[in-house]
Short mmCIF file of C-alpha atoms and ligand atoms in Angstrom, two decimals:
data_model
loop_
_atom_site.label_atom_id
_atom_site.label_comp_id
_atom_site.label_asym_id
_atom_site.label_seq_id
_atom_site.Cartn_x
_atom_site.Cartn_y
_atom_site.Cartn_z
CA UNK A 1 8.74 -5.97 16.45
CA UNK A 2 10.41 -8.28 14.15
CA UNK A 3 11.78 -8.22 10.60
CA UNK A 4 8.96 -9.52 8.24
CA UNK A 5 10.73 -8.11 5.25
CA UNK A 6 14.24 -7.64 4.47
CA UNK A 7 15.32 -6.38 1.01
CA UNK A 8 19.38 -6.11 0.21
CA UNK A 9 20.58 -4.74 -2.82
CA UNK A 10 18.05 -5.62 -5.09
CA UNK A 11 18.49 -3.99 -8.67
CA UNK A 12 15.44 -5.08 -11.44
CA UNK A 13 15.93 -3.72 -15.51
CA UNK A 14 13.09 -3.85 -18.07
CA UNK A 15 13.99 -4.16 -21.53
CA UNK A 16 12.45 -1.67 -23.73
CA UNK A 17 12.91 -1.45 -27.36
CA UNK A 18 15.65 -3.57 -27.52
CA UNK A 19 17.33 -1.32 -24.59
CA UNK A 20 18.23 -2.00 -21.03
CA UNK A 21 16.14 0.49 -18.41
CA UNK A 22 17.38 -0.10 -14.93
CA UNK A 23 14.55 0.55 -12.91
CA UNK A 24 15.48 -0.63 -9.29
CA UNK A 25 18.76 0.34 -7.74
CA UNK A 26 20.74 -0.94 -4.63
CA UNK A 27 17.43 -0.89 -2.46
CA UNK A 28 17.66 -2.00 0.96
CA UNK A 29 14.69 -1.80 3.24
CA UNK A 30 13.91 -3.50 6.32
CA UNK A 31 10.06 -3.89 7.31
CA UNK A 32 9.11 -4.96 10.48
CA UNK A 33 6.27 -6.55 11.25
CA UNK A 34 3.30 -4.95 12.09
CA UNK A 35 4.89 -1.16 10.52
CA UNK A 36 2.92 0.61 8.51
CA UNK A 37 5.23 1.93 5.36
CA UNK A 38 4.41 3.88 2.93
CA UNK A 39 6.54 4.84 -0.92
CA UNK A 40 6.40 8.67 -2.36
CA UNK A 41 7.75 8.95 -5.27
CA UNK A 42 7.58 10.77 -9.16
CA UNK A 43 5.86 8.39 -11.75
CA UNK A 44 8.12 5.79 -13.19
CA UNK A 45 10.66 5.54 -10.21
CA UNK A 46 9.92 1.39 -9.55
CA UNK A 47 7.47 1.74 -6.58
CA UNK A 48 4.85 -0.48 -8.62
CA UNK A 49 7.82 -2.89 -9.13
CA UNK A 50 8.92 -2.94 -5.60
CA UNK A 51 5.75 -3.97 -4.31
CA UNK A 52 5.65 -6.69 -7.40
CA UNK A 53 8.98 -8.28 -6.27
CA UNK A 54 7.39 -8.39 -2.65
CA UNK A 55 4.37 -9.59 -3.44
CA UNK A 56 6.46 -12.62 -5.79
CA UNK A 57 4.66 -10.85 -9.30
CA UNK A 58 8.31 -9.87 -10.26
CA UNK A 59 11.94 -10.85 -9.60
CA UNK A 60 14.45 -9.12 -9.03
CA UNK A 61 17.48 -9.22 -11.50
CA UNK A 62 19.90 -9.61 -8.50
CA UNK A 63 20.05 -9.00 -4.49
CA UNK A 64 17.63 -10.42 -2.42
CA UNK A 65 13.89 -10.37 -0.60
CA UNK A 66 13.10 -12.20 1.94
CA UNK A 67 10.00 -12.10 3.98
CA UNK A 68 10.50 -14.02 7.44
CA UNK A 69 13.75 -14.99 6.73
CA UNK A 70 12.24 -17.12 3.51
CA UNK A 71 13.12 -15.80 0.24
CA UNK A 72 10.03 -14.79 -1.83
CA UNK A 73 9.79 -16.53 -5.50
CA UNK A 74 5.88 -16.71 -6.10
CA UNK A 75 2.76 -15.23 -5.13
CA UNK A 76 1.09 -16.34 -2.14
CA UNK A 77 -2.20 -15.68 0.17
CA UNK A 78 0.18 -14.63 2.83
CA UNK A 79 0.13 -11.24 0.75
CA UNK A 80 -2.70 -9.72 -0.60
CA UNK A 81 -2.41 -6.86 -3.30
CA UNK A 82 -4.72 -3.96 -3.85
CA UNK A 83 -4.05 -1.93 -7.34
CA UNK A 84 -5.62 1.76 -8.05
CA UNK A 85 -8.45 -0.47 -10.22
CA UNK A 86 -9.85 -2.86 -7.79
CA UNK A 87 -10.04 -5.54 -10.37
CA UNK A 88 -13.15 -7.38 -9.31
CA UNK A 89 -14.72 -9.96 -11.50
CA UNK A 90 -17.34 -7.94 -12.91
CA UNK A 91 -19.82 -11.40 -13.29
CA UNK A 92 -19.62 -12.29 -10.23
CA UNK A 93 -21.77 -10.97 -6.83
CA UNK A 94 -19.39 -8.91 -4.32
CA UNK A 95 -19.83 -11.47 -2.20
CA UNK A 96 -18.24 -14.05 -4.72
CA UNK A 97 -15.69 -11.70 -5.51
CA UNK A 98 -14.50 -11.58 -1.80
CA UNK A 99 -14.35 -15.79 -1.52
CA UNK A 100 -12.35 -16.20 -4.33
CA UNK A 101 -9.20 -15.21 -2.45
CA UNK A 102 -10.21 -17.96 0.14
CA UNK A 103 -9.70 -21.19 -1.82
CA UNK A 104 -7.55 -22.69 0.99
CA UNK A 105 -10.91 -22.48 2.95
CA UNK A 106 -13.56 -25.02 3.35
CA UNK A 107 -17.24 -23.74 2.63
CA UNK A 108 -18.60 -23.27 6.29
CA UNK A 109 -14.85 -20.93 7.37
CA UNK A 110 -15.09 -19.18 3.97
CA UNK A 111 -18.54 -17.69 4.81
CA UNK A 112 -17.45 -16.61 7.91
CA UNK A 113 -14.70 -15.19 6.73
CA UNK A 114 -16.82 -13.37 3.50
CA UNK A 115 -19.53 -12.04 6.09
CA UNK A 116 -16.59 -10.61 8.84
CA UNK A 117 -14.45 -8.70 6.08
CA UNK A 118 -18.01 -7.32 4.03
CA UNK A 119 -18.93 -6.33 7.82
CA UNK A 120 -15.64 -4.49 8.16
CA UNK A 121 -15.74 -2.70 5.09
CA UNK A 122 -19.59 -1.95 5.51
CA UNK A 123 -20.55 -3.48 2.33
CA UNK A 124 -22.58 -6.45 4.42
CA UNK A 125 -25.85 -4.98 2.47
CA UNK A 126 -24.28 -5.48 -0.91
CA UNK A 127 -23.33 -8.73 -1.02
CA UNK A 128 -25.46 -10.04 -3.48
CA UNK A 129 -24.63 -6.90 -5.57
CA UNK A 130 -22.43 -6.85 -8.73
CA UNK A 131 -19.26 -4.74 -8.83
CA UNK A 132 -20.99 -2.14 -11.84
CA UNK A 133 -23.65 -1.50 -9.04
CA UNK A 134 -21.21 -0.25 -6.42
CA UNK A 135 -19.67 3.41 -6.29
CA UNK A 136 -16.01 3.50 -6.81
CA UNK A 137 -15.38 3.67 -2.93
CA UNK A 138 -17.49 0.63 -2.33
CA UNK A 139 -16.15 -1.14 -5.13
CA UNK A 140 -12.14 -0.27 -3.20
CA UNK A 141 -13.78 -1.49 -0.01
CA UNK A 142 -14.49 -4.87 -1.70
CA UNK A 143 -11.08 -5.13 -3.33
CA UNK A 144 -10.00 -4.52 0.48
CA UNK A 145 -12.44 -6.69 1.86
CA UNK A 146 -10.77 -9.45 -0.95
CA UNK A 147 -7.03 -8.67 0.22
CA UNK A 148 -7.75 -9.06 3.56
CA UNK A 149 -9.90 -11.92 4.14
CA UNK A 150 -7.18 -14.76 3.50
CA UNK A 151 -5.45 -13.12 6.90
CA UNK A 152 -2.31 -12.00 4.87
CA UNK A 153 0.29 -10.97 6.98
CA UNK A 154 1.71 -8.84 4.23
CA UNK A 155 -1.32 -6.02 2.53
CA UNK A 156 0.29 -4.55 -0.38
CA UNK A 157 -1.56 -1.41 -1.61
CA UNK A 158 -0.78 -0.05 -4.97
CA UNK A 159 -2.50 3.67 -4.93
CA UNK A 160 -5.16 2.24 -3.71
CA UNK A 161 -7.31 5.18 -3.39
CA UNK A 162 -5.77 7.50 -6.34
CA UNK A 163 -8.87 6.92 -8.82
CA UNK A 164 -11.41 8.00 -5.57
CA UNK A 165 -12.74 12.06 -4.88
CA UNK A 166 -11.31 13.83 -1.49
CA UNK A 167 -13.83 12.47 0.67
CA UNK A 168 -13.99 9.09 -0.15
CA UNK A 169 -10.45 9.08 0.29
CA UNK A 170 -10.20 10.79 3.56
CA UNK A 171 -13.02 7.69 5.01
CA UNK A 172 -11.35 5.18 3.13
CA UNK A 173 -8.12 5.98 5.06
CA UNK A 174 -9.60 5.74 8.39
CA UNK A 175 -11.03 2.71 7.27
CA UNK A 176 -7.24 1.11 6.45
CA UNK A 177 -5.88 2.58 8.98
CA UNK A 178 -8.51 0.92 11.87
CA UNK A 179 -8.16 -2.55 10.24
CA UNK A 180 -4.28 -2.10 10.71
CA UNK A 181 -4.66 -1.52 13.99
CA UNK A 182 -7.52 -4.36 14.37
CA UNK A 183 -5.64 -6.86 12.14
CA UNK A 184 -2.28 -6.14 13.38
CA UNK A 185 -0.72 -6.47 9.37
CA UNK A 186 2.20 -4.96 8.38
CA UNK A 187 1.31 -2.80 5.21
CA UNK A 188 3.09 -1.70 2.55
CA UNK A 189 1.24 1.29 0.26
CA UNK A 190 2.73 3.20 -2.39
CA UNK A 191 0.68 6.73 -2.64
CA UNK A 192 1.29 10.49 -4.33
CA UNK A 193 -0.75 12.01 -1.71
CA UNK A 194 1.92 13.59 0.45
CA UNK A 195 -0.99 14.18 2.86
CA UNK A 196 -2.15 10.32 2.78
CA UNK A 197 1.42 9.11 3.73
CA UNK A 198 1.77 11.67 6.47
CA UNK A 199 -1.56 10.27 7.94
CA UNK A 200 -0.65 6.92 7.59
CA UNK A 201 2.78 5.99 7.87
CA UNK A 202 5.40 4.72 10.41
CA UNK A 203 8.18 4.94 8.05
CA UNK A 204 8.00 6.67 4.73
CA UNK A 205 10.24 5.65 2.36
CA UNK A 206 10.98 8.21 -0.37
CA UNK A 207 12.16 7.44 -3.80
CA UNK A 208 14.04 9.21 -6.32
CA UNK A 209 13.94 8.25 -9.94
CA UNK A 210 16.63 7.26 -12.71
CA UNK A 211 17.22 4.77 -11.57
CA UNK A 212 14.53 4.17 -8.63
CA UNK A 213 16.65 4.00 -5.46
CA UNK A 214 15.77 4.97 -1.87
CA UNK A 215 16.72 8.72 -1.23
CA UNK A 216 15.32 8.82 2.71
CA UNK A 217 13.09 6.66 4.70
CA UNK A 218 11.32 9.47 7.64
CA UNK A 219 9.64 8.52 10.52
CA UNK A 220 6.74 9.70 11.37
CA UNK A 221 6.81 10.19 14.96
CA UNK A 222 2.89 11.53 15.75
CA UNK A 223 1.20 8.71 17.37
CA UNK A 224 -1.69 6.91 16.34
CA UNK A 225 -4.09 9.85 16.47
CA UNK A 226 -3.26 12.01 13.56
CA UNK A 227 -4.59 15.37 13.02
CA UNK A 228 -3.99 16.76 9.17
CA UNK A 229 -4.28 20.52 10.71
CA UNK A 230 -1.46 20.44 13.46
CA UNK A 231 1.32 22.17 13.25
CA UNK A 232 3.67 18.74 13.31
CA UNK A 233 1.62 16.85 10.61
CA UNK A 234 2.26 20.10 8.38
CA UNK A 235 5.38 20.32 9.32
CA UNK A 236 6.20 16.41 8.48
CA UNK A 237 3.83 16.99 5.34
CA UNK A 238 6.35 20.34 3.98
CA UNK A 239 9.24 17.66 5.18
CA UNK A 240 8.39 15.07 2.23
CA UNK A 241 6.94 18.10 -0.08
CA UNK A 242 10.15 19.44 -0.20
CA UNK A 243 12.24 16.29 -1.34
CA UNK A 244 10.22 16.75 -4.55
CA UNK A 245 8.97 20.36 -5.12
CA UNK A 246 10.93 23.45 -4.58
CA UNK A 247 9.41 25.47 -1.73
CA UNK A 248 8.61 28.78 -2.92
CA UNK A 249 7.55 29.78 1.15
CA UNK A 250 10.19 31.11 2.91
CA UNK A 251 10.31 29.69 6.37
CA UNK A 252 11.67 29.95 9.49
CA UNK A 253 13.90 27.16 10.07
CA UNK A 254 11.95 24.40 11.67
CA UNK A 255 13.59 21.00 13.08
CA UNK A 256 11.55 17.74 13.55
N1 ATP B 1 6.83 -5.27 -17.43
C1 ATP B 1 7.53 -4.21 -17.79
N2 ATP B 1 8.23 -4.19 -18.96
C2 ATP B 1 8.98 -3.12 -19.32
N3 ATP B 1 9.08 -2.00 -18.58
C3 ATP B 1 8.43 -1.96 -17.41
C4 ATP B 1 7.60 -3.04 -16.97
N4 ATP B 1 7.08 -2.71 -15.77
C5 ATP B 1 7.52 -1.47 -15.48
N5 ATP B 1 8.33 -1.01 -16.48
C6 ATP B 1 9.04 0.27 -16.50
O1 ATP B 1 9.69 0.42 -15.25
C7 ATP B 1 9.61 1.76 -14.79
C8 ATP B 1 9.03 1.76 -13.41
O2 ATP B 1 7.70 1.31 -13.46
P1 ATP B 1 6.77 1.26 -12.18
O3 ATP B 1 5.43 0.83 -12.65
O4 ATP B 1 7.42 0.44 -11.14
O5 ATP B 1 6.77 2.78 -11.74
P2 ATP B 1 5.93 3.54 -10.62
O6 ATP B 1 6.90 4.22 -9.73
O7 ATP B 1 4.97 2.61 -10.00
O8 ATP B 1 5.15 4.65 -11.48
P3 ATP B 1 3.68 5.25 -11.28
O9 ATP B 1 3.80 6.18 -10.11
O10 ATP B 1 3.41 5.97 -12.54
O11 ATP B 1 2.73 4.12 -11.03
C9 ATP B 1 8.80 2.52 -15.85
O12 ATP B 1 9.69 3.20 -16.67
C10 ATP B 1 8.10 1.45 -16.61
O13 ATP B 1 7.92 1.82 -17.96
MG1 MG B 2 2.90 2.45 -10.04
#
């Protein structure tokens, strides 16, 4: 696997009230392509930001991010971005929604492309349907379904599942992680479910806050097949739980 990202020393302030908040710290992170990463971290610690400056929404005040070797300055359909909302066009059909990303297409390829990414999402039944007719879960399968159809190399998922109930989330997750595999895209998600990055991840890369900075990146060495009720996904899971909460369990030592 290559490099398809490669961040050095990037540091990003926001002015707020007339005063400078450093958000992003020193961060250096190398993605290769195909990896699956995934950002922990408490509220406000730049992982929204981070995936801005990657996916060319934001730039960074200094350092630099490059993704194959080109720096990124703009947006582009060689990234697609999926927020906690899924900000579909509300008067539009899903179907609409989904072509929208595929501009660069001409008619005959972008209906292909519409009816293969509604088919892998399961939502080839609602295509004429309007986004305030879906559930929340469809309407994230859409958003997804939007993302991925240009082929980005780059699928940048900002809590993409946070606003969902447990199970939606748990088949929604399978779902991601199946068209990784199929699609062979690197991904990028931020999450708070400790669980969710455990399940998902090759890398996780943990944050801490004050400025946002990278405290640990852990791989997560359990294969493809992941079950949440083994012994070395807990163990991983009380791994990240512990960079942020205090256990209160005392435990024999364990060693991954
Ligand atoms: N456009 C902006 N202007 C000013 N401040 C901003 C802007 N965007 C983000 N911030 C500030 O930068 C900090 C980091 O924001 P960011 O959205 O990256 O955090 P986050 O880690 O994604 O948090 P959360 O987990 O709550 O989504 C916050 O303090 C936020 O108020
Ligand atoms: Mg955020």
């Amino acid at each position: 696997m290559s490099e398809k990202v490669v961040m050095k020393q990037i540091t990003k302030s926001f002015s707020v009230n007339g005063e400078k908040l450093e958000v992003l710290q020193a961060i250096d992170l190398e993605i290769k392509s195909g990896e699956f990463i995934v950002i922990v971290g408490h509220s406000g610690c730049g992982k929204s930001t981070l995936l801005k400056i990657i996916a060319g929404l934001e730039t960074q005040d200094s350092g630099s991010c490059e993704m194959d070797g080109k720096a990124i300055t703009k947006p582009g359909f060689d990234r697609g971005m999926i927020f906690q909302e899924h900000r579909l066009l509300p008067w539009l059909s899903i179907e609409k929604n989904v072509a929208l990303s595929l501009e660069a297409y001409d008619k005959a390829e972008r209906a292909i492309q519409v009816e293969k990414y509604l088919d892998l999402v399961k939502l080839s039944d609602f295509k004429q349907a309007y986004p305030a007719q879906l559930s929340g879960g469809m309407s994230q399968r859409a958003a997804i379904a939007r993302a991925m159809a240009p082929n980005p190399d780059i699928l940048l998922l900002d809590e993409p599942f946070g606003a969902l109930d447990a199970m939606t989330k748990i088949e929604l997750q399978d779902e991601v992680k199946a068209l990784h595999q199929k699609e062979k895209s690197t991904m990028i998600m931020v999450t708070h479910d400790i669980e969710e990055a455990v399940y998902l991840a090759d890398r996780i890369v943990v944050m801490a806050a004050n400025p946002g900075r990278i405290r640990d990146i852990v791989t997560i060495n359990l294969g493809k097949e992941r079950d949440r009720g083994s012994i070395d996904f807990t163990i991983y899971r009380k791994k990240i739980y512990d960079y942020f909460f205090e256990s209160k369990v005392k435990e024999p030592e364990y060693v991954i």
